[in-house]
Every structure is written in structure tokens, then in C-alpha cells.
XYZ file of C-alpha atoms in Angstrom:
178
model
C -4.158 42.141 78.667
C -3.989 41.861 82.466
C -2.786 45.456 82.803
C -5.631 46.768 80.640
C -8.170 44.708 82.541
C -6.753 45.908 85.870
C -6.816 49.554 84.759
C -10.374 49.124 83.459
C -11.519 47.703 86.812
C -9.897 50.556 88.746
C -11.583 53.156 86.532
C -14.882 51.286 86.805
C -14.541 51.263 90.607
C -13.778 54.982 90.713
C -16.811 55.758 88.535
C -19.162 53.413 90.395
C -22.093 54.465 92.546
C -20.416 53.180 95.707
C -19.751 55.720 98.427
C -16.112 56.675 99.052
C -16.139 55.170 102.556
C -17.376 51.840 101.160
C -14.448 51.852 98.767
C -12.073 53.010 101.521
C -13.028 50.344 104.037
C -13.061 47.655 101.352
C -9.519 48.642 100.388
C -8.494 48.741 104.063
C -9.855 45.245 104.745
C -8.013 43.980 101.683
C -4.908 45.659 103.081
C -5.237 43.682 106.315
C -5.133 40.468 104.294
C -2.206 41.734 102.216
C -0.084 42.957 105.122
C -0.381 39.764 107.162
C 0.898 36.310 106.168
C -1.619 34.751 103.803
C -1.889 31.441 105.662
C -3.013 33.132 108.883
C -6.458 31.987 110.054
C -7.628 35.510 110.817
C -7.549 36.232 107.073
C -10.589 33.983 106.657
C -12.449 36.175 109.141
C -11.371 39.338 107.301
C -12.440 37.811 103.970
C -15.800 36.900 105.506
C -16.194 40.490 106.726
C -15.320 41.728 103.254
C -18.106 39.567 101.820
C -20.743 40.233 104.475
C -20.560 43.908 105.422
C -21.500 46.701 103.050
C -18.074 47.550 101.632
C -16.650 47.339 98.148
C -15.404 43.820 97.441
C -13.594 45.057 94.319
C -11.735 47.618 96.414
C -10.818 44.814 98.817
C -9.288 42.829 95.982
C -7.500 45.954 94.813
C -6.161 46.493 98.338
C -4.877 42.922 98.421
C -3.066 43.327 95.121
C -1.577 46.763 95.742
C -0.586 46.299 99.389
C 0.984 42.822 99.135
C 4.423 44.110 98.047
C 4.383 46.529 100.975
C 3.565 43.653 103.325
C 6.570 41.688 102.109
C 8.799 44.748 102.360
C 7.750 45.433 105.950
C 8.081 41.856 107.238
C 11.195 42.758 109.237
C 9.435 45.667 110.949
C 6.388 43.517 111.691
C 8.590 40.766 113.106
C 10.323 43.242 115.437
C 6.949 44.624 116.559
C 5.689 41.108 117.293
C 8.912 40.298 119.176
C 8.461 43.473 121.219
C 4.888 42.525 122.129
C 5.519 38.830 122.811
C 8.973 38.807 124.375
C 10.391 42.188 125.310
C 7.471 43.720 127.219
C 7.555 41.791 130.496
C 4.335 43.424 131.683
C 2.380 41.545 129.007
C 3.664 38.094 130.017
C 0.684 37.258 132.307
C -1.732 38.346 129.570
C -0.024 36.205 126.915
C 0.151 33.222 129.290
C -3.587 33.383 129.973
C -4.374 34.126 126.326
C -2.379 31.224 124.906
C -3.795 28.780 127.458
C -7.269 29.257 125.982
C -8.197 26.244 123.834
C -9.034 28.023 120.573
C -6.012 30.345 120.517
C -3.649 27.570 119.444
C -5.026 27.778 115.913
C -4.619 31.554 115.564
C -0.813 31.422 115.149
C -0.568 34.634 117.194
C 2.418 33.150 119.036
C 4.385 33.832 115.839
C 6.078 37.230 116.050
C 5.524 38.005 112.363
C 1.812 37.139 112.480
C 1.184 39.130 115.659
C 3.228 42.142 114.575
C 1.678 42.342 111.116
C -1.853 41.891 112.493
C -1.394 44.624 115.104
C 0.133 46.998 112.548
C -2.559 46.322 109.934
C -5.341 46.837 112.482
C -3.751 50.101 113.588
C -3.593 51.196 109.936
C -7.146 50.065 109.100
C -8.955 53.350 109.774
C -6.200 55.660 108.416
C -6.044 53.665 105.165
C -9.840 53.744 104.845
C -9.938 57.518 105.390
C -7.034 58.115 102.991
C -8.600 56.059 100.197
C -12.027 57.641 100.760
C -10.400 61.093 100.610
C -8.586 60.152 97.387
C -11.820 58.870 95.807
C -13.703 62.033 96.796
C -10.871 64.175 95.457
C -10.768 62.224 92.190
C -14.531 62.438 91.704
C -14.725 66.150 92.460
C -11.767 67.394 90.444
C -10.162 64.796 88.176
C -13.008 62.607 86.934
C -14.495 65.150 84.521
C -11.057 66.126 83.227
C -10.054 62.533 82.556
C -13.359 61.623 80.914
C -13.020 64.629 78.573
C -9.357 64.023 77.773
C -8.407 63.131 74.242
C -6.347 60.163 75.388
C -9.242 58.611 77.293
C -11.656 59.122 74.413
C -9.100 57.830 71.895
C -8.240 54.829 74.033
C -11.837 53.878 74.753
C -12.749 54.165 71.059
C -9.569 52.765 69.575
C -9.617 49.568 67.615
C -7.107 48.038 69.997
C -9.382 48.624 72.967
C -12.486 47.402 71.146
C -10.609 44.389 69.785
C -9.182 43.623 73.242
C -12.587 43.924 74.880
C -14.136 41.616 72.275
C -11.293 39.115 72.595
C -11.520 39.219 76.374
C -15.273 38.647 76.211
C -14.795 35.828 73.708
C -12.169 34.075 75.813
C -13.826 34.533 79.214
C -17.461 34.715 78.186
C -19.697 37.703 77.817
C -20.882 37.575 81.438
C -17.718 39.231 82.719
């Protein structure tokens, strides 16, 4: 049932009234959370931004879910990037010394090579991911949306007894407010 619910939410997001850039930046902010270690304090700030600014929160959740496996797969690359920034580049040593002597920086965990590398990489990818997702949403809405909504499979699936039964069961189990 999770797969059907997930697919339904993606289709609902694609057919929503939200602008493509709202969806794109929501997905990109969710990607920042997914690409960095979850226990990092900066993720609370990103989650707050996701809730406060005018972006798609659903797309943010989708970005977290879809980009988490990529974050785990790229941990080695992120760790090497963080090691490069913290240790190997001698020119940055005075900056890091001054930065880490500030009282609040102790709690950021940016002295961890994985945290720093993944944060830098995810911030560098923030705008490209947002533009790519916004482009994909625009492309879907202009060319594929009408085709999919008219397809026999979509009409059969949305009217099938299994779908109707699943939707009723889901509403019964989780309440009709969902």
C-alpha cells in the first residue's frame, strides 16, 4: 500500500497548482537534508526553511526519500571533499582556526569531514537540482500530463476496484482527513 500511496502523492504533486520552481526548490532543500548526515544540526535549519519559505513541502519530503540512497552512496566522496577542505588545503587553516574558535560553531559538527564535505556538496548542488526538477515538472506538464491522464492504464487503474478498495481501506485505517 505504501508504493501506491507514494505514487499517488507524486502524481498529486505533479498535477498541483504549485509552480515548478516551488516544487524544484522544495525538492532541492529536501535533498540537502538527504545528502548530509541526518543528525547534523544544520538539518533543523533546512527543515525550518522548508516549512517557512514558499516552497513545496511535499516535494521536500520527496527529495528526502529519493536522495537518501544517493547520500549514502556518496559518503566516501563527501568525506574526501571534507578532508580536502579541512586538512589538505593549508591556505584555509587560519580560516578554520578562527571559525572553530567561535563559541557557537562547536555545535555545528563542521569539524567532521563527512559533515562538511556533504554540506558543501549539497549546497553546491542546491540550485542545479532545483532547476533540473523545475524543468522536469514543466516538461511533464506540457507534454506528458495530458497523455498520461488519457491513457487507458491510468483510467483503468483510477477506476479499478482495487484502487477504490485500497483508497477506502486507507481512509478507513488512517481517517478520512488524509
